[in-house]
Amino acid sequence: MLARSSTTTVPGYHRHQPEQTELYSVIARHYPRFVNEIERSGGYLPKFVRQEFEDYLKCGLLEHGFLRVKCDSCRHEHLVAFSCKRRGFCPSCGARRMVESAAHLVDHVFPEAPVRQWVLTFPFPLRFLFANDPSALSAVLTVVHRAIATFVVRHSGFTVSSGARTGAVTLIQRFGSALNLNVHLHMLFLDGAYNFSGSRPTFHRAHRPGGEELNGLLDTLSRRIVRVLERRGLLIADPQHPYLDLEPGSSLDHLQAASITYRIAIGPHAGRKALTLYSVPPVEAVPNNPLLAKVWGFTLHAATVCEAWQRTRLERLCRYITRPPIATKRLSVDVQGRVVYRYKHPFRDGSTHVVLEPLDFIARLAALVPRPRLNLTRFHGVFAPNFKHRKRIVPHRSRRVVDSDKPPAPMSWMQRLKRVFAIDIETCPECGGKLRVIACIEDPPLIAKILGHVRRREALIGNTPRSPPVLQPEMILT
């Protein structure tokens, strides 16, 4: 009888065709009108924001350049389009960056020790300040890390003066579930501290923090953050109501301020709350989480822990905090041409979707674009590049690759596809041979010539009469 072979093949690469997505369609159709509206009102978009949109509209399109990849054995060849490599909202480039960052953190930064996630969110005015002034965010991050690190070291049975140290990686995340601008901190701390008094570093697990301790820590954090901003002249010290000495000035400032407060940024309804859809009943307030603290608009969450042996869980957590802001599967356009974005999880008030006019949707994307030369990933403590014992703590990079699915960072684009999506672009789909890059095509006349040849060949293949069915290689007689 016929039996199928037990060997499984890894799917080959296929271009993701961004021009067929709703996101690309909305931006390509309405971005020029968005720029005209901004300029008509007397404003302007910064160059880095314009570059983000213009490069996204070229990302993944063969018409703007590609690599030629060829098999040395059977001469099979295909084209791989260039990507924009931007950090704002491109789903494809964001996914690649997410995969590489998570793999690097798990394979080459975090040792086999427990890791706890600390999430710190800020009041609305501070979110606008940190989006507008990255240097203020850096100063606040220094204070936040010092306070939490001291807290962890003490819960490990040591003091900072004894020389014990912990380590952390901070991801500055800029978006919320409703595509709103929400600058907040995801900090992955070692759930313990290293003692360096002996011949080799020894790790000591920290005690689980209690609810009262977390409230006290957040109270300390909020007071120190206010003090830092007062010293920098950004916060006016009023005994009753401290306030920021900052007003929206440029067009980008107004777009960011509207995005932070969930309001419409452009058009005749500017200033109103964005439309939301309610598809499920509201959820009653859940019992107090002992590892969630709230004070004066600040929140601190510390309930997520990955044990030392949960490396796969840790990698999923790293992907979560480094993910891109938009999930294209949850984005759609209704019959009126409005953009409907579904939340990953319903909010407590029962809202499940946000509905935006195309121009306001693009305004929210513009607000999410980070400023140039802003490092969104920071390393602290024993993970800092200049820490003298760092090499004795982080996993050692092997000179030879033991597991082909876990190559040394930085990962190549081919390795990212294979690790996460089980897509193998290094192996020829026709004969199983090795594929390699043979040319980088960037000249427009040459691009047009090659694409014209490819389309004519595809047309000829499509008109060729179908051949009789043949026995597949994986079907064998027994």
XYZ file of C-alpha atoms in Angstrom:
478
model
C 0.000 0.000 0.000
C 0.935 3.673 -0.119
C 2.554 5.136 2.994
C 3.722 8.670 3.659
C 7.324 9.168 4.630
C 7.913 10.318 8.217
C 10.271 13.096 7.121
C 8.798 16.579 7.250
C 9.864 19.451 5.076
C 10.307 23.003 6.298
C 8.176 25.431 4.253
C 10.051 27.718 1.915
C 10.056 31.490 1.765
C 7.242 33.476 0.157
C 7.146 37.272 0.013
C 4.649 38.601 2.563
C 3.118 41.087 0.044
C 2.478 44.122 2.304
C 0.681 45.949 -0.522
C -2.258 43.564 -0.059
C -2.795 44.439 3.631
C -5.361 46.905 4.953
C -2.611 48.825 6.754
C -0.676 49.486 3.559
C -3.835 50.372 1.652
C -4.919 52.980 4.212
C -1.499 54.626 4.429
C -0.908 54.645 0.657
C -4.322 56.169 0.000
C -4.551 58.751 2.799
C -0.983 59.693 3.815
C -0.599 62.443 1.139
C -3.883 64.016 2.300
C -2.704 63.770 5.919
C 0.463 65.723 5.093
C -1.587 68.330 3.209
C -3.918 68.761 6.196
C -0.978 69.301 8.540
C 0.608 71.861 6.229
C -2.708 73.605 5.531
C -3.084 74.234 9.269
C 0.363 75.879 9.343
C 2.221 72.922 10.847
C 4.770 70.429 9.610
C 5.880 66.872 10.187
C 9.471 66.251 11.306
C 11.759 64.641 8.778
C 12.098 61.405 10.763
C 8.304 60.954 10.791
C 8.023 61.553 7.048
C 10.873 59.125 6.445
C 9.065 56.474 8.490
C 5.974 56.596 6.279
C 7.860 56.906 2.990
C 10.136 53.962 3.782
C 7.212 51.836 4.944
C 5.485 52.335 1.586
C 8.596 50.822 -0.057
C 9.107 47.998 2.457
C 8.819 44.525 0.955
C 8.114 45.735 -2.600
C 10.305 44.315 -5.353
C 9.937 47.545 -7.358
C 12.252 49.286 -4.857
C 15.111 46.780 -4.884
C 15.812 43.182 -3.952
C 18.370 40.420 -3.491
C 18.805 37.589 -5.984
C 19.042 34.248 -4.176
C 20.190 31.203 -6.152
C 20.769 27.483 -5.575
C 24.233 26.244 -6.500
C 22.923 22.758 -7.368
C 19.780 23.113 -9.484
C 20.152 26.858 -10.329
C 16.704 27.627 -8.868
C 16.420 31.365 -8.209
C 14.023 33.772 -6.503
C 13.944 37.403 -5.401
C 13.899 38.770 -1.843
C 12.625 42.338 -1.424
C 14.355 44.911 0.797
C 12.811 45.946 4.117
C 12.547 49.463 5.570
C 14.183 48.526 8.945
C 12.226 51.276 10.696
C 11.256 51.240 14.393
C 7.875 52.955 14.331
C 4.962 50.829 13.157
C 6.088 48.523 10.317
C 4.728 45.069 11.313
C 7.264 43.104 9.255
C 10.397 44.914 10.446
C 9.019 45.070 13.982
C 8.496 41.307 14.001
C 12.047 40.671 12.794
C 13.449 42.980 15.447
C 11.281 41.276 18.085
C 12.614 37.831 17.157
C 16.256 38.895 17.117
C 16.010 40.850 20.386
C 14.287 38.013 22.237
C 16.780 35.430 20.952
C 19.715 37.609 21.943
C 18.392 38.223 25.463
C 17.691 34.548 26.143
C 20.793 33.080 24.498
C 23.416 35.699 25.377
C 22.241 37.923 28.251
C 20.075 36.180 30.865
C 21.785 33.352 32.761
C 19.805 30.350 33.985
C 18.306 32.222 36.914
C 14.748 33.364 37.761
C 13.591 36.590 36.126
C 10.780 38.874 37.295
C 9.064 41.462 35.111
C 8.439 44.906 36.623
C 6.095 47.181 34.654
C 5.953 50.866 35.557
C 3.378 53.190 33.998
C 3.152 56.959 34.394
C 0.396 59.583 34.649
C -0.775 61.120 31.350
C 1.240 64.373 31.670
C 4.472 62.460 32.252
C 3.793 60.251 29.220
C 3.697 63.369 27.062
C 6.866 64.709 28.701
C 8.817 61.484 28.143
C 7.660 61.230 24.514
C 8.764 64.826 23.971
C 11.981 64.786 26.034
C 13.926 61.467 25.925
C 16.662 62.869 28.177
C 14.115 63.320 30.970
C 13.068 59.696 30.544
C 16.710 58.581 30.810
C 17.146 60.521 34.044
C 13.970 58.999 35.480
C 14.999 55.505 34.375
C 18.255 55.849 36.301
C 16.327 56.646 39.479
C 13.819 53.846 38.887
C 16.492 51.209 38.315
C 18.477 52.249 41.376
C 15.397 51.989 43.623
C 14.201 48.615 42.312
C 17.720 47.160 42.254
C 18.238 48.151 45.900
C 14.873 46.592 46.737
C 15.816 43.292 45.042
C 19.287 43.157 46.630
C 17.840 43.674 50.108
C 15.220 40.965 49.518
C 18.105 38.668 48.588
C 19.654 39.078 52.039
C 22.355 41.626 51.149
C 22.938 45.340 50.979
C 24.272 47.361 48.070
C 27.271 48.408 50.191
C 28.273 44.729 50.522
C 28.967 44.599 46.778
C 26.022 42.342 45.863
C 24.417 43.281 42.541
C 21.432 42.320 40.453
C 20.865 42.870 36.726
C 18.074 44.172 34.535
C 17.103 44.840 30.938
C 14.639 47.672 30.317
C 12.446 47.899 27.236
C 10.908 51.339 26.728
C 7.514 50.594 25.198
C 5.662 53.470 23.532
C 2.220 52.132 22.661
C -0.961 50.857 24.257
C -3.636 48.391 23.185
C -5.700 51.071 21.401
C -2.763 52.290 19.256
C -2.416 55.170 21.709
C 0.903 56.699 22.742
C 1.733 55.274 26.168
C 5.367 55.539 27.217
C 5.999 52.980 29.960
C 8.765 50.688 31.167
C 9.041 46.903 30.976
C 11.965 45.886 33.191
C 13.216 42.294 33.345
C 15.118 41.992 36.635
C 16.969 38.968 37.884
C 14.830 37.780 40.807
C 17.796 37.803 43.115
C 21.339 39.109 43.441
C 24.910 37.934 42.841
C 27.456 37.918 45.640
C 31.076 38.375 44.499
C 32.873 37.748 47.801
C 33.983 34.224 46.836
C 36.083 32.860 43.989
C 33.054 32.793 41.699
C 29.754 34.727 41.650
C 26.956 33.039 43.584
C 23.282 33.763 42.965
C 20.853 34.219 45.858
C 17.100 34.162 45.224
C 15.087 37.139 46.415
C 12.049 36.721 48.647
C 8.693 37.316 46.985
C 7.645 40.940 47.623
C 4.476 41.614 49.572
C 1.678 44.010 48.743
C 2.613 46.572 51.396
C 6.263 46.445 50.347
C 5.273 47.070 46.721
C 3.105 50.026 47.708
C 5.984 51.468 49.702
C 8.367 50.997 46.778
C 5.997 52.743 44.352
C 5.529 55.608 46.791
C 9.315 56.005 46.936
C 9.572 55.849 43.153
C 6.895 58.476 42.577
C 8.479 60.903 45.052
C 11.951 60.478 43.545
C 10.635 60.911 40.004
C 8.910 64.149 40.990
C 12.106 65.353 42.686
C 14.222 64.633 39.580
C 11.823 66.498 37.309
C 11.719 69.460 39.695
C 15.514 69.680 39.684
C 15.524 69.688 35.874
C 12.986 72.531 35.836
C 10.333 70.440 34.098
C 7.932 70.197 37.028
C 6.705 73.222 38.952
C 6.549 72.426 42.650
C 3.072 73.445 43.831
C 2.084 72.198 47.311
C -1.448 71.464 46.132
C -1.120 70.480 42.460
C 2.348 70.128 40.893
C 2.242 70.724 37.146
C 4.523 70.418 34.133
C 6.118 73.488 32.598
C 5.491 72.166 29.097
C 2.929 72.986 26.429
C 2.420 71.320 23.017
C 4.188 73.401 20.379
C 4.840 71.570 17.120
C 2.349 69.557 15.090
C 3.918 66.332 16.387
C 3.377 67.534 19.964
C -0.338 67.999 19.287
C -0.585 64.574 17.654
C 1.125 62.963 20.651
C -1.024 64.812 23.184
C -4.214 63.673 21.427
C -2.980 60.083 21.168
C -2.104 59.900 24.870
C -5.597 61.032 25.907
C -7.444 58.820 23.351
C -8.725 61.880 21.453
C -9.123 62.688 17.770
C -6.112 64.678 16.548
C -7.121 66.005 13.146
C -10.215 66.951 11.196
C -13.534 68.615 12.111
C -13.944 66.466 15.254
C -10.479 67.180 16.666
C -10.456 67.111 20.456
C -13.312 64.659 20.858
C -12.885 61.184 22.290
C -12.248 58.487 19.697
C -15.154 56.138 18.989
C -15.011 52.772 20.761
C -17.172 49.691 20.304
C -18.558 47.707 23.240
C -19.092 44.037 22.396
C -19.012 42.346 25.806
C -20.536 43.199 29.193
C -18.393 45.239 31.585
C -16.270 43.257 34.000
C -16.646 43.884 37.714
C -13.596 45.031 39.595
C -11.361 42.089 40.394
C -9.950 41.567 43.882
C -6.827 43.522 44.647
C -3.688 41.994 43.149
C -1.055 41.873 45.916
C 1.680 42.500 43.325
C 0.002 45.530 41.731
C 0.467 48.948 43.320
C -1.182 52.247 42.337
C -0.495 55.743 43.605
C -0.996 59.240 42.108
C -1.435 57.899 38.567
C 1.628 55.600 38.767
C 1.216 51.825 38.634
C 3.782 49.122 39.359
C 3.160 45.478 38.446
C 5.509 42.648 39.474
C 3.457 39.430 39.258
C 5.102 37.811 36.206
C 8.030 35.487 37.000
C 10.009 33.068 34.826
C 11.844 30.384 36.751
C 15.390 29.401 35.838
C 14.266 26.336 33.863
C 11.512 28.180 31.947
C 13.680 29.408 29.070
C 10.910 29.049 26.488
C 8.549 31.075 28.680
C 11.256 33.712 29.110
C 11.698 33.988 25.350
C 7.939 34.422 24.900
C 8.014 37.177 27.516
C 10.903 38.888 25.717
C 8.971 38.734 22.451
C 5.936 40.207 24.157
C 7.749 43.265 25.456
C 9.647 43.837 22.169
C 6.637 43.282 19.872
C 5.606 45.848 17.219
C 2.638 48.125 18.026
C 0.272 46.884 15.281
C -1.138 43.405 14.730
C -2.403 43.436 11.141
C -4.763 40.516 11.802
C -6.739 42.708 14.204
C -6.985 45.657 11.816
C -9.823 46.054 9.322
C -11.698 48.713 7.344
C -15.485 48.989 7.597
C -17.927 49.839 4.794
C -17.605 53.559 5.604
C -13.838 53.468 5.110
C -13.041 53.823 8.815
C -10.220 51.866 10.432
C -11.412 49.382 13.065
C -8.770 47.984 15.411
C -9.670 45.121 17.759
C -8.054 44.937 21.172
C -6.256 41.730 22.034
C -8.354 41.481 25.215
C -11.561 43.406 26.054
C -11.187 46.322 28.440
C -12.942 46.220 31.799
C -15.651 48.627 30.566
C -16.578 46.122 27.839
C -14.911 47.962 24.927
C -13.340 45.695 22.330
C -12.552 47.943 19.329
C -11.465 51.471 18.551
C -12.822 53.107 15.376
C -10.739 55.818 13.696
C -11.083 57.908 10.581
C -8.171 57.239 8.181
C -6.499 60.596 8.876
C -6.739 60.140 12.646
C -5.417 56.590 12.312
C -2.356 57.921 10.474
C -2.018 60.613 13.153
C -1.776 57.895 15.791
C 0.897 56.091 13.793
C 2.877 59.332 13.505
C 2.719 59.785 17.286
C 4.243 56.313 17.796
C 7.406 56.991 15.773
C 10.383 57.250 18.164
C 12.884 60.044 17.786
C 16.214 59.272 16.088
C 19.092 57.962 18.203
C 16.734 57.021 21.051
C 17.846 53.680 22.475
C 14.718 51.751 23.488
C 16.650 48.890 25.143
C 18.826 49.553 28.200
C 21.094 47.204 30.181
C 21.700 47.722 33.904
C 23.669 46.249 36.786
C 25.499 43.007 36.042
C 24.279 43.211 32.406
C 25.781 46.657 31.816
C 28.540 46.561 29.155
C 31.156 48.016 31.509
C 30.393 45.807 34.534
C 33.646 44.050 35.421
C 32.097 40.645 36.201
C 29.679 40.565 33.266
C 31.531 37.827 31.369
C 31.335 35.560 34.409
C 27.530 35.818 34.554
C 26.050 35.976 31.046
C 25.892 32.782 28.949
C 29.092 32.171 27.024
C 28.906 32.376 23.246
C 30.083 29.097 21.791
C 32.620 29.169 18.982
C 30.671 26.509 17.144
C 26.909 26.253 16.766
C 25.633 23.173 18.571
C 21.952 23.738 17.756
C 21.287 25.134 14.290
C 18.034 26.647 15.551
C 19.907 28.726 18.143
C 22.721 30.504 16.285
C 24.947 33.125 17.886
C 23.466 36.632 17.826
C 23.081 38.729 15.855
C 20.789 36.400 13.967
C 20.602 36.603 10.216
C 17.272 37.269 8.551
C 17.178 33.671 7.331
C 17.764 32.347 10.845
C 14.971 34.504 12.284
C 12.454 33.050 9.832
C 13.514 29.512 10.637
C 13.552 29.944 14.423
C 10.103 31.489 14.797
C 8.029 30.608 11.746
C 9.762 27.350 10.660
C 10.425 28.940 7.267
C 13.707 27.866 5.704
C 15.116 30.262 3.124
C 18.620 28.749 3.203
C 17.491 25.477 1.637
C 16.368 25.176 -1.988
C 12.678 24.123 -2.215
C 13.400 22.255 -5.471
C 16.408 20.070 -4.666
C 17.283 20.721 -1.010
C 20.584 22.371 -1.897
C 22.131 25.460 -0.342
C 20.819 28.880 -1.374
C 23.086 31.917 -1.451
C 22.808 35.604 -2.319
C 24.356 36.308 -5.727
C 23.422 39.960 -6.344
C 21.974 43.090 -4.737
C 19.783 44.935 -7.251
C 19.159 48.641 -6.579
C 19.373 50.299 -10.022
C 15.801 51.216 -11.180
C 16.286 50.327 -14.898
C 17.784 46.959 -13.961
C 14.983 46.351 -11.447
C 12.371 46.995 -14.136
C 14.151 44.724 -16.613
C 14.422 41.780 -14.192
C 10.837 42.131 -12.934
C 9.571 42.315 -16.510
C 11.363 39.070 -17.308
C 9.984 37.402 -14.162
C 6.406 38.441 -14.956
C 6.650 37.201 -18.548
C 7.986 33.872 -17.307
C 5.188 33.577 -14.753
C 2.624 34.358 -17.467
C 4.052 31.619 -19.697
C 4.010 29.116 -16.837
C 0.420 30.037 -16.084
C -0.645 29.374 -19.712
C 1.156 26.020 -19.987
C -1.230 23.012 -20.125
C -1.325 21.076 -16.878
C 0.812 17.915 -16.881
C -0.461 14.550 -15.576
C -0.187 14.050 -11.807
C 3.020 12.456 -10.595
C 3.825 10.490 -7.477
C 5.054 12.839 -4.740
C 8.567 12.197 -3.347
C 7.205 11.631 0.146
C 4.871 8.839 -1.099
C 6.631 5.490 -1.070
C 5.446 1.925 -1.774
C 5.437 -0.596 1.029
